[in-house]
Tab-separated table of C-alpha atoms in Angstrom:
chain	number	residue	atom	x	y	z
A	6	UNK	CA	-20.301	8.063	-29.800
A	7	UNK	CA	-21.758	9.178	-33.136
A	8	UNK	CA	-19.698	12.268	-33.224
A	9	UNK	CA	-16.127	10.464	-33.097
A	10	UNK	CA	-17.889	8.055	-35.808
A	11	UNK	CA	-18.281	11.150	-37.856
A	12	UNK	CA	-14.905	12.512	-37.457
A	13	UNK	CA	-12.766	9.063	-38.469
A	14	UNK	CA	-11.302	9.458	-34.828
A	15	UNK	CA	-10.905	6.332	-32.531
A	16	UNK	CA	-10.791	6.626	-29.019
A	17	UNK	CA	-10.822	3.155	-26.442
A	18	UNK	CA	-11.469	4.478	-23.245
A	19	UNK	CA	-11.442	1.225	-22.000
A	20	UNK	CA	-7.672	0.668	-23.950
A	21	UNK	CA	-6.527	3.857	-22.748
A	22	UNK	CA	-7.505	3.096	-19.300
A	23	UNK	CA	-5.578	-0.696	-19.817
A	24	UNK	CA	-2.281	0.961	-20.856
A	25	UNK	CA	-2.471	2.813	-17.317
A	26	UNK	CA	-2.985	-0.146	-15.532
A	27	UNK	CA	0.014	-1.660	-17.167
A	28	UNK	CA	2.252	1.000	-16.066
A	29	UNK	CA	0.748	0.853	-12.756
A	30	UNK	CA	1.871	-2.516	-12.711
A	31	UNK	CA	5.882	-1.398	-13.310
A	32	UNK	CA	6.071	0.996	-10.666
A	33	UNK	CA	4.584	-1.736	-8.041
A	34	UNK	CA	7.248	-3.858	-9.107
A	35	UNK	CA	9.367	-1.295	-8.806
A	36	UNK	CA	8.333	-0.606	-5.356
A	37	UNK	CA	8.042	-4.623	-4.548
A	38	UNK	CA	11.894	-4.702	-5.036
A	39	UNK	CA	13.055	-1.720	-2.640
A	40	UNK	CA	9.943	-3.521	-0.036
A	41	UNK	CA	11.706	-6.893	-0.430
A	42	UNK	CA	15.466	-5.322	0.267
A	43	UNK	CA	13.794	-3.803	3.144
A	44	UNK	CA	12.769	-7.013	4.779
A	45	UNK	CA	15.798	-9.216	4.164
A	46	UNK	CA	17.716	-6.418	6.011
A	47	UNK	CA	15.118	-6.101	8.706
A	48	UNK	CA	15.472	-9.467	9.523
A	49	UNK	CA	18.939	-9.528	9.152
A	50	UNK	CA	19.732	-6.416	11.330
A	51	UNK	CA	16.588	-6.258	13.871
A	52	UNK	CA	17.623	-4.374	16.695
A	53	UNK	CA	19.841	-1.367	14.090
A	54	UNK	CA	16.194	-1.404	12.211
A	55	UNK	CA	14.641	-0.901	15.296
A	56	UNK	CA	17.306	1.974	16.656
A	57	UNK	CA	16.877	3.661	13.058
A	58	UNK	CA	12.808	3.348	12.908
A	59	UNK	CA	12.385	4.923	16.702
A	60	UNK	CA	14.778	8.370	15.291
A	61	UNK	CA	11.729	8.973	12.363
A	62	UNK	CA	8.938	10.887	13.690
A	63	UNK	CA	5.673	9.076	13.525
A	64	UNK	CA	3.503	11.821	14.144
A	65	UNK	CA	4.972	13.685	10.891
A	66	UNK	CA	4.430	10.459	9.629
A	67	UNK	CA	1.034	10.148	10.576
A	68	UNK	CA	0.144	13.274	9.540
A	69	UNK	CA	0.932	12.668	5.843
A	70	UNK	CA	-1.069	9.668	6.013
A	71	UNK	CA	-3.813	11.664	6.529
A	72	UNK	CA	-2.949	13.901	4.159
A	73	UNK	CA	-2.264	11.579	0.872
A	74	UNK	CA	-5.474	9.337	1.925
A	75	UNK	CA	-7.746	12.734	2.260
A	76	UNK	CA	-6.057	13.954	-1.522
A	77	UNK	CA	-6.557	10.169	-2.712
A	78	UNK	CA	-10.615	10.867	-2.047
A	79	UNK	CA	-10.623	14.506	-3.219
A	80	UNK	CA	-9.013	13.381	-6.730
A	81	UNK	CA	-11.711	10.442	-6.759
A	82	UNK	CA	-14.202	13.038	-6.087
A	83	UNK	CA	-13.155	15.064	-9.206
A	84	UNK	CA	-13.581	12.032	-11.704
A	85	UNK	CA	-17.165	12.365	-9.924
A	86	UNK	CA	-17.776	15.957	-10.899
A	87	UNK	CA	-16.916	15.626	-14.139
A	88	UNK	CA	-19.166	12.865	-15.127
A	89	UNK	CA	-21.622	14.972	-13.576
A	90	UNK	CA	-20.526	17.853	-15.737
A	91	UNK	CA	-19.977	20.104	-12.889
A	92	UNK	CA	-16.757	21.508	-14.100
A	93	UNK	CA	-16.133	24.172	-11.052
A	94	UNK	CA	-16.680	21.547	-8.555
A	95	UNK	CA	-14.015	19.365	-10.589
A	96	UNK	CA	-11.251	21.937	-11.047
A	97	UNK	CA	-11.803	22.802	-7.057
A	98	UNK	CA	-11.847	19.019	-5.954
A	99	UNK	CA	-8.197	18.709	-8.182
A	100	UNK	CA	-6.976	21.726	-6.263
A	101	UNK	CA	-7.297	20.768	-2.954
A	102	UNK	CA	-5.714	17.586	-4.449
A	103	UNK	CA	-2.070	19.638	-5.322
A	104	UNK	CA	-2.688	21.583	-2.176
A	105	UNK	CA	-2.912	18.268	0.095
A	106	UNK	CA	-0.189	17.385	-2.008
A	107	UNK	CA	1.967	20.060	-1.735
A	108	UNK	CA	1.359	20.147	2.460
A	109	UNK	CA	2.806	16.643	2.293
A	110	UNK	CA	5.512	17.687	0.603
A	111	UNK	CA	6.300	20.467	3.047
A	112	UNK	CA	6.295	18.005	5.938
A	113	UNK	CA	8.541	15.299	3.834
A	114	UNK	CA	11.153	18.698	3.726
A	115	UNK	CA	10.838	19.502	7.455
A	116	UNK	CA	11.477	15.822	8.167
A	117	UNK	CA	14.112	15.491	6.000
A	118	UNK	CA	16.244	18.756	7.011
A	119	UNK	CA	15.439	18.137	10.530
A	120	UNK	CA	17.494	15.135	9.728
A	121	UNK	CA	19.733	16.504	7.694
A	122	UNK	CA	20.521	18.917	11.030
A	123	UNK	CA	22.040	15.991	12.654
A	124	UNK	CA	24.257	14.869	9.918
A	125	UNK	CA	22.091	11.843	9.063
A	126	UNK	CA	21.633	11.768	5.575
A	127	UNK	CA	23.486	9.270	2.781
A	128	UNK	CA	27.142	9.796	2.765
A	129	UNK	CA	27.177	11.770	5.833
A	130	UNK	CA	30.243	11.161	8.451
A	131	UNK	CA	27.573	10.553	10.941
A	132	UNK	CA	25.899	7.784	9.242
A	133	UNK	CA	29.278	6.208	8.356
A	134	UNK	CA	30.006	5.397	11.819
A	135	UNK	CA	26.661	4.095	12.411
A	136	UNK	CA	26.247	0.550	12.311
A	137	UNK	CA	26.058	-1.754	9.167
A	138	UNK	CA	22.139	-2.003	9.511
A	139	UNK	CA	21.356	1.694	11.050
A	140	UNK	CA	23.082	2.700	7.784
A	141	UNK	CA	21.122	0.239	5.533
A	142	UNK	CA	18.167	1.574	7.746
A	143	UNK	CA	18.841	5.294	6.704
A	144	UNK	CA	19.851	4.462	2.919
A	145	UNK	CA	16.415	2.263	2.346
A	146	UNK	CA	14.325	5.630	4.663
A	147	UNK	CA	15.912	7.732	1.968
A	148	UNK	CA	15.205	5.760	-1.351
A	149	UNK	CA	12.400	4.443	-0.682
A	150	UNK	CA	10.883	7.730	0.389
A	151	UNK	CA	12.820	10.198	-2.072
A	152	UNK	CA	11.180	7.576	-4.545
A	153	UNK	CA	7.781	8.355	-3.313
A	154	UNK	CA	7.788	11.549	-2.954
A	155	UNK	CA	9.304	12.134	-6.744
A	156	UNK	CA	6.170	10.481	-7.322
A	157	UNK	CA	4.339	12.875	-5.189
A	158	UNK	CA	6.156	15.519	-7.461
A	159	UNK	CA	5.168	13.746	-10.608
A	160	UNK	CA	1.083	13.947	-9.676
A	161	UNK	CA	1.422	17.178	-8.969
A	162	UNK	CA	2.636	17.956	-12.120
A	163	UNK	CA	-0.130	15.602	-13.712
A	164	UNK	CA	-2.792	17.310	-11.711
A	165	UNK	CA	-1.521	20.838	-12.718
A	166	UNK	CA	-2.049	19.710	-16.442
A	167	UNK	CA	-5.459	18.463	-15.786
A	168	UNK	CA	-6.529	21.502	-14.127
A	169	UNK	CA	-6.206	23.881	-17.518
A	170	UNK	CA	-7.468	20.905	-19.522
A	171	UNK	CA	-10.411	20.922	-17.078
A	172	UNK	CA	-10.948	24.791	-17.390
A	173	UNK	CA	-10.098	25.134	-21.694
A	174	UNK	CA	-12.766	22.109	-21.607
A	175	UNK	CA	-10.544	19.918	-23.486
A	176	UNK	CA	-11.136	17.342	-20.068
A	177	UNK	CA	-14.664	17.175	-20.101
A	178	UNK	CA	-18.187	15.035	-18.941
A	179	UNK	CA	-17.004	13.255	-22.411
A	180	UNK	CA	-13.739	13.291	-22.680
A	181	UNK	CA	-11.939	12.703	-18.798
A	182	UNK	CA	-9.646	9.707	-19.695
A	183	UNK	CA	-6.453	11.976	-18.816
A	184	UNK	CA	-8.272	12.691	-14.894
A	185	UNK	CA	-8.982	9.147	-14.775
A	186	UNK	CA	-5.485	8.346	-15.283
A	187	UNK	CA	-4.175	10.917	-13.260
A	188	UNK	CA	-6.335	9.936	-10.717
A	189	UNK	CA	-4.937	5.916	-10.790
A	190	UNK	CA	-1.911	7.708	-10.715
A	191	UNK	CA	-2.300	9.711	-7.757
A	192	UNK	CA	-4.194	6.448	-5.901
A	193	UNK	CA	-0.668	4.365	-6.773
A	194	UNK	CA	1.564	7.159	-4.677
A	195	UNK	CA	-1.195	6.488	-2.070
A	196	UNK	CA	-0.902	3.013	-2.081
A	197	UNK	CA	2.696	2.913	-1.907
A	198	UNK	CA	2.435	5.571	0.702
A	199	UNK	CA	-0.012	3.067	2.939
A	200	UNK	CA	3.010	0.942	3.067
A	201	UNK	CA	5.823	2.901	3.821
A	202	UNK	CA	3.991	4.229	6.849
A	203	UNK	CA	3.912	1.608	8.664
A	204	UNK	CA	7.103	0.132	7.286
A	205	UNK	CA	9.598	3.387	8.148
A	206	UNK	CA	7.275	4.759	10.834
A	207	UNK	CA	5.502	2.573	13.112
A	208	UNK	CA	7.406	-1.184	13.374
A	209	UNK	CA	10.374	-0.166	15.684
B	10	UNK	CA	-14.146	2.266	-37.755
B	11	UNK	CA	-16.236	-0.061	-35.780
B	12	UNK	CA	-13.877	-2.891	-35.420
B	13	UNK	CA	-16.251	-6.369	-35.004
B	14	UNK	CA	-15.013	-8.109	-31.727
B	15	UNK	CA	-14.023	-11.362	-32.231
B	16	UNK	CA	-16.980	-13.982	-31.012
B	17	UNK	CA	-14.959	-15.786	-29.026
B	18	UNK	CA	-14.480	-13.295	-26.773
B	19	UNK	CA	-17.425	-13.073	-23.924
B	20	UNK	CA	-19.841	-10.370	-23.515
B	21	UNK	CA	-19.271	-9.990	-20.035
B	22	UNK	CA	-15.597	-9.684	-20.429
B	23	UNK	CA	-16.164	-6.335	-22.106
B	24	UNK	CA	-17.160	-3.382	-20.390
B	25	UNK	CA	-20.258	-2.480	-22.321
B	26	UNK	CA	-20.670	0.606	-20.495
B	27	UNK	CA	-19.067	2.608	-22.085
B	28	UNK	CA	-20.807	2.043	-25.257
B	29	UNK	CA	-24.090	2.553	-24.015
B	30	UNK	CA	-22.861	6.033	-22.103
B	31	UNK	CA	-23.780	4.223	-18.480
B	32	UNK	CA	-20.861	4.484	-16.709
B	33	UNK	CA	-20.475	3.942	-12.915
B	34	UNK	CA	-20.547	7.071	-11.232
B	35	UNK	CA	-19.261	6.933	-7.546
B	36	UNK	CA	-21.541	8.856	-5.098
B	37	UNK	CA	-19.452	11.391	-2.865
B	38	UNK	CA	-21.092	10.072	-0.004
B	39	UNK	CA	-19.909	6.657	-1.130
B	40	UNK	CA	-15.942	8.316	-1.363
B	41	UNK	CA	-16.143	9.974	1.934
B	42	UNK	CA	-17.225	6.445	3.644
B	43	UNK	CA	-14.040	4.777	2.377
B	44	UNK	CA	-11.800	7.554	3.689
B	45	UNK	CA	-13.315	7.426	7.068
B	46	UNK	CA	-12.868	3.714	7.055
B	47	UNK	CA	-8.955	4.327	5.755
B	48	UNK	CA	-8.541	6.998	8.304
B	49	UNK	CA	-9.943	4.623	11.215
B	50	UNK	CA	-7.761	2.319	9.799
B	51	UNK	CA	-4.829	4.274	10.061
B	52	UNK	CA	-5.805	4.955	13.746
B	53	UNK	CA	-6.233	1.594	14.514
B	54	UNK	CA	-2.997	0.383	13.166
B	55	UNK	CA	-0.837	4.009	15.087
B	56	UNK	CA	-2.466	2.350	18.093
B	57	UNK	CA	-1.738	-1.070	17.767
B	58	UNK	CA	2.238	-0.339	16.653
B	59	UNK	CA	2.378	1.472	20.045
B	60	UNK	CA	1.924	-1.423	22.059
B	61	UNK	CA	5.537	-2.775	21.168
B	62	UNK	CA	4.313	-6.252	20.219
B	63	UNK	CA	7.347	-7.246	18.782
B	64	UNK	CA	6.385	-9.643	15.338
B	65	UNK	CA	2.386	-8.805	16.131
B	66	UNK	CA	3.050	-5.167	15.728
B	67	UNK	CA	4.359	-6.251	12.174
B	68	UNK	CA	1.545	-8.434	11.104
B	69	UNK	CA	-1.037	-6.344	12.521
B	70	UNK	CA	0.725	-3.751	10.742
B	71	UNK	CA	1.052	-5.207	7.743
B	72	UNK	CA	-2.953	-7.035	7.636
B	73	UNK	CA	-4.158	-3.510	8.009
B	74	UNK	CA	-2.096	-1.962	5.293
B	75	UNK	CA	-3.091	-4.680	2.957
B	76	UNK	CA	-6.723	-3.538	4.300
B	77	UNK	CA	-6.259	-0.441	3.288
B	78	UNK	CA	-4.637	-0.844	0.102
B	79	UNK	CA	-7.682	-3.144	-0.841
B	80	UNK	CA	-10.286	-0.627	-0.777
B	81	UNK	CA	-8.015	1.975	-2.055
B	82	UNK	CA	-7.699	-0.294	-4.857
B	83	UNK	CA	-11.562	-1.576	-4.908
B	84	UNK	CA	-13.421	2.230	-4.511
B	85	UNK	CA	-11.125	4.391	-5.427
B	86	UNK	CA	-9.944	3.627	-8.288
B	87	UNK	CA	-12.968	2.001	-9.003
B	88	UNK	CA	-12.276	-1.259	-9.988
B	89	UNK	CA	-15.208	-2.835	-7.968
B	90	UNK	CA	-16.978	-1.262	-11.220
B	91	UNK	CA	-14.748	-2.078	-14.243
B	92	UNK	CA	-14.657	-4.638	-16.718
B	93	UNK	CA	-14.554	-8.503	-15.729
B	94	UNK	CA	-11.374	-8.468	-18.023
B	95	UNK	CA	-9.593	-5.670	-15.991
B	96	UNK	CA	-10.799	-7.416	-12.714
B	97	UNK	CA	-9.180	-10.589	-13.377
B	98	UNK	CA	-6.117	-9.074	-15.016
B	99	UNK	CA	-5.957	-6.577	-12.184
B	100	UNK	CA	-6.305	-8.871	-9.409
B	101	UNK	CA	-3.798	-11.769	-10.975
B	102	UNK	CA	-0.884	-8.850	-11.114
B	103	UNK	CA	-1.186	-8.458	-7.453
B	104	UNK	CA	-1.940	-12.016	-7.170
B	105	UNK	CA	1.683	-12.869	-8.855
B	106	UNK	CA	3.295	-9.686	-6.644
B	107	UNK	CA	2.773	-11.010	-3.512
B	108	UNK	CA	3.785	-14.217	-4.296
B	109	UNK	CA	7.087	-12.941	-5.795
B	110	UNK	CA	7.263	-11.102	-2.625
B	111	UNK	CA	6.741	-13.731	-0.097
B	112	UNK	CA	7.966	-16.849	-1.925
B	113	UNK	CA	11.480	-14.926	-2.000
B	114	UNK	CA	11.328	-13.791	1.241
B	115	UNK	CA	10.825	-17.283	2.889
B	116	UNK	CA	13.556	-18.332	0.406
B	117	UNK	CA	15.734	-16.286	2.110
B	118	UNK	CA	14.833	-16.682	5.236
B	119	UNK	CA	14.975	-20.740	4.704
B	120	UNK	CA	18.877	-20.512	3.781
């Protein structure tokens, strides 16, 4: 602490920390609203909901699960290392992070052009002839998880940055605020993700 | 560029850790429990959905999820270990989420 003292600078972990939170708190509401549109159309159109949920593939599904709650622990794991000053541990922890990431993002683009194969995607003829709530079905499968997974895209991105702050040592046993947050960051797509499983996926 | 806290303000509300350098450090062993509880989880609810239980599948569904999402919340991002402040302010967002979430939904469903 004496060293900032020394150098007039001010930094609030704590604050900095806060401020995440409170954007945290936007994208859940963000979220909330696209979750609550879901389930007034559920209930109105059961049976389309159910037509549209049994087409998605739950193993793919199931799969990223794993994936996003294995990267959720690896990034956790990272904040670890670098309290405990282990730097090469840290950068190889955030790695397997973007790699976990990026295998989820592979399956989301299998999924999605395997889909895309039989004309169901928005605006498609297909889909137009589909029923009202099949097509409310396939419009809320493609916001809610083209939402998510520009999310996904956006960690990645985060994570990439931390990894050269890690290595120039600007991210360091001292200093790991911008991990931290990148790591609430990354445990918010997770989150979100633990809900749209079961949501798109599993309920048919 | 100490700034005095104002008295009325708690000590307990403050994270003092971070002033003292004694941060919570989460154990790896204490990360890798939580996923194997979120992956069992996520087993547990696959199996469960199969069943076709109709509105059980859903709140099954649904109770695990919020499961999950709880220790997600509480481990990973280690809020079991922050501030009382950032508890309470933390845990009255999601509070005041849900309820936005399910007083609307009855609303609508009571039309």
């Amino acid at each position: 602490m004496s060293d900032s003292h020394n150098n007039i600078e001010h930094f609030d972990n704590e604050a900095g920390k806060m401020g995440m939170w409170i954007f945290l708190f936007t994208e859940l509401f963000l979220f909330g609203g696209l979750f609550l549109v879901y389930a007034v159309f559920r209930t109105k159109y059961s049976a389309d909901f159910h037509a549209g949920a049994s087409e998605l593939n739950s193993f793919i599904g199931t799969l990223n699960t794993v994936f996003l709650l294995t990267s959720s622990m690896t990034v956790a794991m990272s904040l670890t290392a670098i309290q405990k000053n282990n730097k090469n541990l840290a950068l190889f922890l955030v790695s397997v992070t973007i790699m976990l990431a990026a295998l989820f993002m592979m399956n989301k683009y299998f999924e999605w052009s395997h889909k895309f194969e039989f004309k169901i995607y928005p605006g498609s003829s297909v889909l137009k002839n589909m029923n009202r709530g099949e097509l409310l079905f396939f419009g809320l499968y493609y916001m809610m998880t083209g939402l998510h997974a520009l999310h996904v895209l956006v960690g990645m991105i985060l994570l990439s940055i931390n990894l050269v702050k890690i290595k120039r040592g600007v991210v360091n046993m001292k200093r790991y605020l911008l991990l931290e947050n990148s790591a609430l960051y990354w445990h918010l797509v997770d989150l979100i993700w633990i809900f749209l499983f079961p949501l798109l996926y599993l309920i048919t | 560029m100490d700034i005095p806290l104002p008295a009325f303000i708690p000590d307990n509300l403050i994270n003092k850790d971070h002033m003292n350098n004694e941060t919570h450090i989460s154990s790896y062993s204490s990360l890798a429990i939580v996923l194997i509880i979120l992956l069992l989880l996520t087993m547990i609810s696959v199996t469960v959905t199969g069943f076709h239980l109709g509105p059980f599948a859903v709140a099954a569904a649904l109770i695990i999820a919020s499961i999950k999402v709880a220790s997600v919340i509480t481990y990973f991002m280690h809020v079991k270990f922050e501030s009382l402040f950032m508890k309470l302010m933390i845990s009255g967002v999601f509070v005041i989420f849900a309820l936005i979430i399910i007083i609307t939904f009855i609303d609508y469903l009571l039309r």
